[in-house]
PDB file of C-alpha atoms in Angstrom:
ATOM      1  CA  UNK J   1       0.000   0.000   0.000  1.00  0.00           C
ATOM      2  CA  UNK J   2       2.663   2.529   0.451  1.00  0.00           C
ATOM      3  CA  UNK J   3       4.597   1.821  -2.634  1.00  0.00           C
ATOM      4  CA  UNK J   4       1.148   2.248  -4.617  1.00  0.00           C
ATOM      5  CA  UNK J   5       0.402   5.373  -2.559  1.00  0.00           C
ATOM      6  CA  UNK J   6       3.476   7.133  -3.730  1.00  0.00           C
ATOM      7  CA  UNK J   7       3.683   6.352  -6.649  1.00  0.00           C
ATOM      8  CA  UNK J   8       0.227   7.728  -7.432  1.00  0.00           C
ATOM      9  CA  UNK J   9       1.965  10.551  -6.148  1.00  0.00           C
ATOM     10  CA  UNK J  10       4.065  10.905  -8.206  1.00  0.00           C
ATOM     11  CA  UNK J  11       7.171  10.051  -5.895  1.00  0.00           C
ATOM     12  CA  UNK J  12       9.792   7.770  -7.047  1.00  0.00           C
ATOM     13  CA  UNK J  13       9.067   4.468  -5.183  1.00  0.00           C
ATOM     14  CA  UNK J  14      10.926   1.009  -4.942  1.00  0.00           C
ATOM     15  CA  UNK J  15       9.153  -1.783  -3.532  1.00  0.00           C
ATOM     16  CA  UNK J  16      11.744  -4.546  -2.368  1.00  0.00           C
ATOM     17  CA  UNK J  17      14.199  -4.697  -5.217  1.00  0.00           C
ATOM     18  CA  UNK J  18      16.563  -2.350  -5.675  1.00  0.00           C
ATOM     19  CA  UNK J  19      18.032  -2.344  -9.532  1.00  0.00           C
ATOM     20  CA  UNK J  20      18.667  -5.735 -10.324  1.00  0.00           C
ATOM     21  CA  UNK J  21      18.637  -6.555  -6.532  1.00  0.00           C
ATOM     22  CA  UNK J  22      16.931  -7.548  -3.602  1.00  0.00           C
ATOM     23  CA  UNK J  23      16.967  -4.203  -1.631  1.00  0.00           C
ATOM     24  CA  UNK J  24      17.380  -5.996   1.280  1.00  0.00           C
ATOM     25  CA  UNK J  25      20.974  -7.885  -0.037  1.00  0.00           C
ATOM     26  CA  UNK J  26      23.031  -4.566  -1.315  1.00  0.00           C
ATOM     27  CA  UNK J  27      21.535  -2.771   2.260  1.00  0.00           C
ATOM     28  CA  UNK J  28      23.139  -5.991   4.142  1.00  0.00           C
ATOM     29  CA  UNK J  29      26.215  -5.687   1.866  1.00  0.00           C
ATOM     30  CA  UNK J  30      26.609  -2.313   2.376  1.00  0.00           C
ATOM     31  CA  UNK J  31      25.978  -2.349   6.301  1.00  0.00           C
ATOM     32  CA  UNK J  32      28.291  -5.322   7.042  1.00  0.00           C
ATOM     33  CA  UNK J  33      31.118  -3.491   4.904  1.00  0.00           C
ATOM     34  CA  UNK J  34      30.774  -0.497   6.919  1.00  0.00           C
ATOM     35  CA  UNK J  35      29.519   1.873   4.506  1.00  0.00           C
ATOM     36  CA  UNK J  36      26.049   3.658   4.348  1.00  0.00           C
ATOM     37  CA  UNK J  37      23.209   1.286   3.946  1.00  0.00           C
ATOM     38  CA  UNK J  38      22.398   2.233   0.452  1.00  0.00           C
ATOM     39  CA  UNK J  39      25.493   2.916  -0.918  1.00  0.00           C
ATOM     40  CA  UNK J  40      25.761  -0.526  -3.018  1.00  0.00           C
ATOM     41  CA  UNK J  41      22.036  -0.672  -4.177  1.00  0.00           C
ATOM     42  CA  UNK J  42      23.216   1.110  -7.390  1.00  0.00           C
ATOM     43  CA  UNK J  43      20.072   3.645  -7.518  1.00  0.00           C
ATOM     44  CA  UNK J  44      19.467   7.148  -7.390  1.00  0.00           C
ATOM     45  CA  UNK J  45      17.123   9.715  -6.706  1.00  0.00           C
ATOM     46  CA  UNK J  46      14.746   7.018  -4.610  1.00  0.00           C
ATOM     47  CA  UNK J  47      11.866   8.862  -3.158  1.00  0.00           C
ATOM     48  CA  UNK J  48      10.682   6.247  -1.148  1.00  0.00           C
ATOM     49  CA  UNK J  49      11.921   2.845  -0.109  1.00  0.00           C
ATOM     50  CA  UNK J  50       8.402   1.342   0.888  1.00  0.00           C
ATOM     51  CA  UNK J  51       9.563  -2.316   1.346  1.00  0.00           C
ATOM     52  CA  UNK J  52      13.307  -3.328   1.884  1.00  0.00           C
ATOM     53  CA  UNK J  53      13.123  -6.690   3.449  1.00  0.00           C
ATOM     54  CA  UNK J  54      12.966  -9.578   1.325  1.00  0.00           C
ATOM     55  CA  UNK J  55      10.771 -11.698   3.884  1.00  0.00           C
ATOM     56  CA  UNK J  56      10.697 -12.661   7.136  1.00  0.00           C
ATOM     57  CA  UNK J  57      14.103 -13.971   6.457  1.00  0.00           C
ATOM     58  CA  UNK J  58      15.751 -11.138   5.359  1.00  0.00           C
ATOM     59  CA  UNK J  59      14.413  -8.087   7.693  1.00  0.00           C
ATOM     60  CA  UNK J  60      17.310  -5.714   7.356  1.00  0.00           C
ATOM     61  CA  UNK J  61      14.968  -2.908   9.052  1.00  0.00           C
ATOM     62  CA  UNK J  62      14.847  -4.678  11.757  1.00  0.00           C
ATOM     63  CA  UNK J  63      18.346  -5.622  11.752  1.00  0.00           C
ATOM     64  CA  UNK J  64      20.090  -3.203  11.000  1.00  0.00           C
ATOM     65  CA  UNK J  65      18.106  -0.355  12.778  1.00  0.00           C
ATOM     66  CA  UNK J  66      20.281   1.152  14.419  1.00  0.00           C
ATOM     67  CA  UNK J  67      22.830   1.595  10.644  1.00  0.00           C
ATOM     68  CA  UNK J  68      20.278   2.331   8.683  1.00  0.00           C
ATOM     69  CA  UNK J  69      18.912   5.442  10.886  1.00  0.00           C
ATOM     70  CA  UNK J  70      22.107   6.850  11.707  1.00  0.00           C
ATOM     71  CA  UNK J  71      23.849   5.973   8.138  1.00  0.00           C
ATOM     72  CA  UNK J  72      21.169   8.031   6.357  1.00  0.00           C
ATOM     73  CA  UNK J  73      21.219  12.068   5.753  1.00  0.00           C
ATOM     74  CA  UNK J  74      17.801  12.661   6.357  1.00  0.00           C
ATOM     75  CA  UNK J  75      14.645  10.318   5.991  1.00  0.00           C
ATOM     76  CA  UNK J  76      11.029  10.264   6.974  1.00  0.00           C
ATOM     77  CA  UNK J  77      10.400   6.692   8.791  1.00  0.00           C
ATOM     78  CA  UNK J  78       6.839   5.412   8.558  1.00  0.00           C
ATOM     79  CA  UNK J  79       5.936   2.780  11.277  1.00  0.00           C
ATOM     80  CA  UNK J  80       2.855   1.101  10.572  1.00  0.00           C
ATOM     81  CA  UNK J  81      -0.143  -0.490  12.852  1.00  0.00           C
ATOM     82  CA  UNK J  82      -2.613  -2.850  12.621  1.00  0.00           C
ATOM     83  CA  UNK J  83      -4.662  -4.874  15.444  1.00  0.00           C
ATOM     84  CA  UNK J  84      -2.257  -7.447  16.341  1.00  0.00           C
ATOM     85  CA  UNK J  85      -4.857 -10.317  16.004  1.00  0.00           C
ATOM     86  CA  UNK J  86      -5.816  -9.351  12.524  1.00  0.00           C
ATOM     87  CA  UNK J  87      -2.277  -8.883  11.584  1.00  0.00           C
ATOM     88  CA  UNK J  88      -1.435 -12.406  13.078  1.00  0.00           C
ATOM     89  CA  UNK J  89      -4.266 -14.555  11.558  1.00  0.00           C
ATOM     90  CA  UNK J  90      -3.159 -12.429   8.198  1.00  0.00           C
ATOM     91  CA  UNK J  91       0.581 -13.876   7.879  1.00  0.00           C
ATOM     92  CA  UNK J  92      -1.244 -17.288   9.216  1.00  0.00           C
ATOM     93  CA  UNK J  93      -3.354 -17.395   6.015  1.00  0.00           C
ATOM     94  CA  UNK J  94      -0.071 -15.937   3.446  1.00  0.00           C
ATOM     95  CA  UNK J  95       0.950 -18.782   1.772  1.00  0.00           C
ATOM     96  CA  UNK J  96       3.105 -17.659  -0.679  1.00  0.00           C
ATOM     97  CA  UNK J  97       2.366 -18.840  -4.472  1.00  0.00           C
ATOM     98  CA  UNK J  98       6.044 -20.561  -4.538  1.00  0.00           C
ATOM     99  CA  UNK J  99       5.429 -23.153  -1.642  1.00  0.00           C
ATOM    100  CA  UNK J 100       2.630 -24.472   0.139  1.00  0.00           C
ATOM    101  CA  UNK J 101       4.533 -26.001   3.022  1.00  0.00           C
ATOM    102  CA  UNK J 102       4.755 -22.953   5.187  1.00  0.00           C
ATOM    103  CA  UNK J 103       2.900 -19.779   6.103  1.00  0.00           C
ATOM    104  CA  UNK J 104       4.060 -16.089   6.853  1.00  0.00           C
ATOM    105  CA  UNK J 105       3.673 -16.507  10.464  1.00  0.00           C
ATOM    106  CA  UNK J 106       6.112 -20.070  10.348  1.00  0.00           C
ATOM    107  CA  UNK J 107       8.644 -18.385   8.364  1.00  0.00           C
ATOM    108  CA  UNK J 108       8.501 -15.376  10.988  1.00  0.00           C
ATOM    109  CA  UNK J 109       9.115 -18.338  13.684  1.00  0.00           C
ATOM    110  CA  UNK J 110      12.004 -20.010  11.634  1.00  0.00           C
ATOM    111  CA  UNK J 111      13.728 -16.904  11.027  1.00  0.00           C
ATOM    112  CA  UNK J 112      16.650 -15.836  13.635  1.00  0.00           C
ATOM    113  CA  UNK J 113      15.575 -11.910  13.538  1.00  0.00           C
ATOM    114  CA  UNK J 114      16.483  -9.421  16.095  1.00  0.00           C
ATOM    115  CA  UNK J 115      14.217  -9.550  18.748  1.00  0.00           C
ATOM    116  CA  UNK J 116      12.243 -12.346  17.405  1.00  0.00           C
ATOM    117  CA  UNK J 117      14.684 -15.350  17.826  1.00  0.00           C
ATOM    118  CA  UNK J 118      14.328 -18.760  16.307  1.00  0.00           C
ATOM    119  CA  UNK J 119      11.105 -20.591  17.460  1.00  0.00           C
ATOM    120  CA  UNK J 120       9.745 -17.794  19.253  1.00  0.00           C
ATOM    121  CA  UNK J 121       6.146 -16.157  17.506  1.00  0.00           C
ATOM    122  CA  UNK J 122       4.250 -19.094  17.681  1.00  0.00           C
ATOM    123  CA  UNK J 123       1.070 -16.911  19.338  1.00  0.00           C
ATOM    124  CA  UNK J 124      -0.344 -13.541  18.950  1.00  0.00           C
ATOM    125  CA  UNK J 125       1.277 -12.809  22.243  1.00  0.00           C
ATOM    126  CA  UNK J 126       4.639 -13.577  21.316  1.00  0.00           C
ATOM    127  CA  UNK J 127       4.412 -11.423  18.472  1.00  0.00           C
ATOM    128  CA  UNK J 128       2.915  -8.204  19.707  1.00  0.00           C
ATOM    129  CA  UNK J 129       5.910  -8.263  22.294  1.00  0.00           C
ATOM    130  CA  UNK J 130       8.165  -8.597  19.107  1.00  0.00           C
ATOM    131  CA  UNK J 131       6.523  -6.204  17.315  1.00  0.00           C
ATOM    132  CA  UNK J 132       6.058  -3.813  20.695  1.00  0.00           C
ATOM    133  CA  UNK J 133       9.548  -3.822  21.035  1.00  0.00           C
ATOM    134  CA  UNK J 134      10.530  -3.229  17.654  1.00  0.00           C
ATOM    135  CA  UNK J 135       8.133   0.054  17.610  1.00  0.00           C
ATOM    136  CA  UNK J 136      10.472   1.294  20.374  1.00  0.00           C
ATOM    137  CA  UNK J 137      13.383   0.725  18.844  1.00  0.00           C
ATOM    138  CA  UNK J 138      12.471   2.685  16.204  1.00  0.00           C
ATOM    139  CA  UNK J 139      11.104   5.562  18.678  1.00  0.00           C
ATOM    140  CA  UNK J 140      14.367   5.933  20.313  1.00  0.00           C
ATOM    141  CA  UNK J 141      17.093   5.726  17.142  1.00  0.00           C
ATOM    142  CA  UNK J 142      14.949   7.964  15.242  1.00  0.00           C
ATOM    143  CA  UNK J 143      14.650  10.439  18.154  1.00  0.00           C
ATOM    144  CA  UNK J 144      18.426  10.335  18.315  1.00  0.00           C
ATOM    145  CA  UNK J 145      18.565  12.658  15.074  1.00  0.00           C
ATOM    146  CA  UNK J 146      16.685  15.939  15.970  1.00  0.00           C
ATOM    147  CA  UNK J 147      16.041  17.931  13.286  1.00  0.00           C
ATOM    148  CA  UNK J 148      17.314  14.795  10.650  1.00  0.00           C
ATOM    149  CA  UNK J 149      14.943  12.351  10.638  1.00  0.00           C
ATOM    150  CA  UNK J 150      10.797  12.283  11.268  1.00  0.00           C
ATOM    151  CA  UNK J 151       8.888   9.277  12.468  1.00  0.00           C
ATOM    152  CA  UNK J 152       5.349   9.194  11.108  1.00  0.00           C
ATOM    153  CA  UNK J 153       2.912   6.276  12.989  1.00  0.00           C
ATOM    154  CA  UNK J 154      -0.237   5.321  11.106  1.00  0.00           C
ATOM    155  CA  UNK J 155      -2.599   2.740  11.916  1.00  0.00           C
ATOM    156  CA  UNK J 156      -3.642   1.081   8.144  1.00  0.00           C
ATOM    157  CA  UNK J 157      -7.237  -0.241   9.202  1.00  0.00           C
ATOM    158  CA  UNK J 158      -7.794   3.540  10.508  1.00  0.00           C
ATOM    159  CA  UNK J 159      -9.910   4.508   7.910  1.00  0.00           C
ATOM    160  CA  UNK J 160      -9.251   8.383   7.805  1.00  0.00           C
ATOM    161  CA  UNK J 161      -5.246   6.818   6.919  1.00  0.00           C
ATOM    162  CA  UNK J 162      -5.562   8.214   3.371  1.00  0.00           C
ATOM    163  CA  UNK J 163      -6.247  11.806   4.522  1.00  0.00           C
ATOM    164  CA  UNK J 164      -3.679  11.228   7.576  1.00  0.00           C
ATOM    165  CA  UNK J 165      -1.125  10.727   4.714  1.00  0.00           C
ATOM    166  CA  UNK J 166      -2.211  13.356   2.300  1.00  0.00           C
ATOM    167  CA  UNK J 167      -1.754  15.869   5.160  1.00  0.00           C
ATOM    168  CA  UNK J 168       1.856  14.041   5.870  1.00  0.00           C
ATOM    169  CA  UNK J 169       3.326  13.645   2.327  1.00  0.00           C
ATOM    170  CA  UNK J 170       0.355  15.871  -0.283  1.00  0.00           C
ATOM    171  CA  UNK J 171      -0.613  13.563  -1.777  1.00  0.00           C
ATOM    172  CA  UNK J 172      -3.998  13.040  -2.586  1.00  0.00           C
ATOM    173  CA  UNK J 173      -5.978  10.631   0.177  1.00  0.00           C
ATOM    174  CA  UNK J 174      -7.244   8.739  -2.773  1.00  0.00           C
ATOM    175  CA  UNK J 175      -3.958   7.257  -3.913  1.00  0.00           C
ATOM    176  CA  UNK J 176      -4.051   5.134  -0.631  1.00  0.00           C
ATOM    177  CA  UNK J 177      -5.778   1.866  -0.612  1.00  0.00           C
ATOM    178  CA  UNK J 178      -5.119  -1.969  -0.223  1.00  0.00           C
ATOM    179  CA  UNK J 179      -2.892  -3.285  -2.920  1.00  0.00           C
ATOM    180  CA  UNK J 180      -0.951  -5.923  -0.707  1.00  0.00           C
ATOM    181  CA  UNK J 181      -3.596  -8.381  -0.879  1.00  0.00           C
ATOM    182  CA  UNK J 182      -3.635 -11.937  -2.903  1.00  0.00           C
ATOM    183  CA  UNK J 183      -6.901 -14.302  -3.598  1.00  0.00           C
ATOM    184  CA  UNK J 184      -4.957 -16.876  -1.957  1.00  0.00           C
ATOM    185  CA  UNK J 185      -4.709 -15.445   1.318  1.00  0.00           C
ATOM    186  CA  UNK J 186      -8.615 -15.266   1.609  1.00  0.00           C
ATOM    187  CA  UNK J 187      -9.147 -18.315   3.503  1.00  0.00           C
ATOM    188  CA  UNK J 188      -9.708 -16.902   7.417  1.00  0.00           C
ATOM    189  CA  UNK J 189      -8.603 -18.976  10.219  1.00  0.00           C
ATOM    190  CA  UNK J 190     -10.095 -18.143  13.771  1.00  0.00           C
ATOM    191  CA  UNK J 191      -8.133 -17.333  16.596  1.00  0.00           C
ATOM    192  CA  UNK J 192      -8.989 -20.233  18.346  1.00  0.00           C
ATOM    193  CA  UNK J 193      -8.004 -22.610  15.378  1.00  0.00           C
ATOM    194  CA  UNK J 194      -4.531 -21.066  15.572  1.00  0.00           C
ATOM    195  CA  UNK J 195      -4.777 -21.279  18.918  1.00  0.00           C
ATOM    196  CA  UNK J 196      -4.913 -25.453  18.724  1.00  0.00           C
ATOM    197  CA  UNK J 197      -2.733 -25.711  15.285  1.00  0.00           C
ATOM    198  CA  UNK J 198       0.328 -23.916  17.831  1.00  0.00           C
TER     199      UNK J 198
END
């Protein structure tokens, strides 16, 4: 949804690949050869780098916080919310089109991310603390650049969002809508059915 929303605007917008790459592999790159986090993406002019991770796998945001804040001139950060339990049954019912084995919410659980170790996320609890966590994280690094960075929180089942971001960016409230959603994620799974499946 934000990659659509700015680029209705009119921004310049990537959307997990970078170039020829995964945004998420020249950021890592970059980071772990001490340089700034962008510098071996091989693209200019960006306007808006609405996805960088390349999966649960992969989350270089989360990370690499703390490089990617401080190893960027100046950048407005968007932190988005959902309800936790919508969010959760959500990446239980993402299957992606490539395998069938696994879902969103296992490959979150398999993954070794910061904050979110291996086997841990296996319940809407577990998550939110993740996620809680994560949000401040992101509070305090971006709050150690006065002046350089912005934080902008929106919650994306809000449904004034679209003016919330007009008045944030000018771009018309119309340009925001759903556009991260796939037929085969329709299926919904209860609470309590993930509740006995964990």
């Amino acid at each position: 949804s934000l990659h659509n929303y700015f680029k209705c605007g009119g921004y310049k917008s990537v959307h997990w690949r970078c170039g020829e790459r995964y945004c998420s592999e020249c950021i890592r790159e970059a980071v772990q050869a001490g340089l700034p986090p962008f510098s071996k993406c091989n693209i200019t002019d960006i306007d808006s780098y609405a996805q960088i991770d390349r999966g649960p796998e992969n989350l270089v945001q989360v990370n690499y916080l703390n490089e990617i804040v401080g190893g960027v001139p100046n950048a407005t950060f968007i932190l988005t919310f959902r309800n936790m339990t919508n969010w959760y049954m959500s990446m239980n019912n993402w299957q992606s089109i490539h395998s069938s084995e696994i879902n969103m919410r296992q490959r979150f659980e398999r993954a070794n991310i910061t904050g979110l170790p291996r086997g841990v996320g296996r319940n809407v609890s577990e998550f939110s603390s993740f996620y809680c966590d994560y949000v401040k994280r992101v509070r305090e690094e971006v709050a150690k650049y006065p002046g350089r960075h912005e934080l902008i929180e929106i919650d994306i089942e809000d449904p004034t969002v679209g003016w919330q971001m007009e008045e944030a960016f000018g771009t018309s409230h119309t340009c925001w809508g759903k556009k991260n959603t796939a037929k085969h994620n329709d299926t919904v799974i209860s609470v309590e059915e993930l509740q006995r499946r964990d």
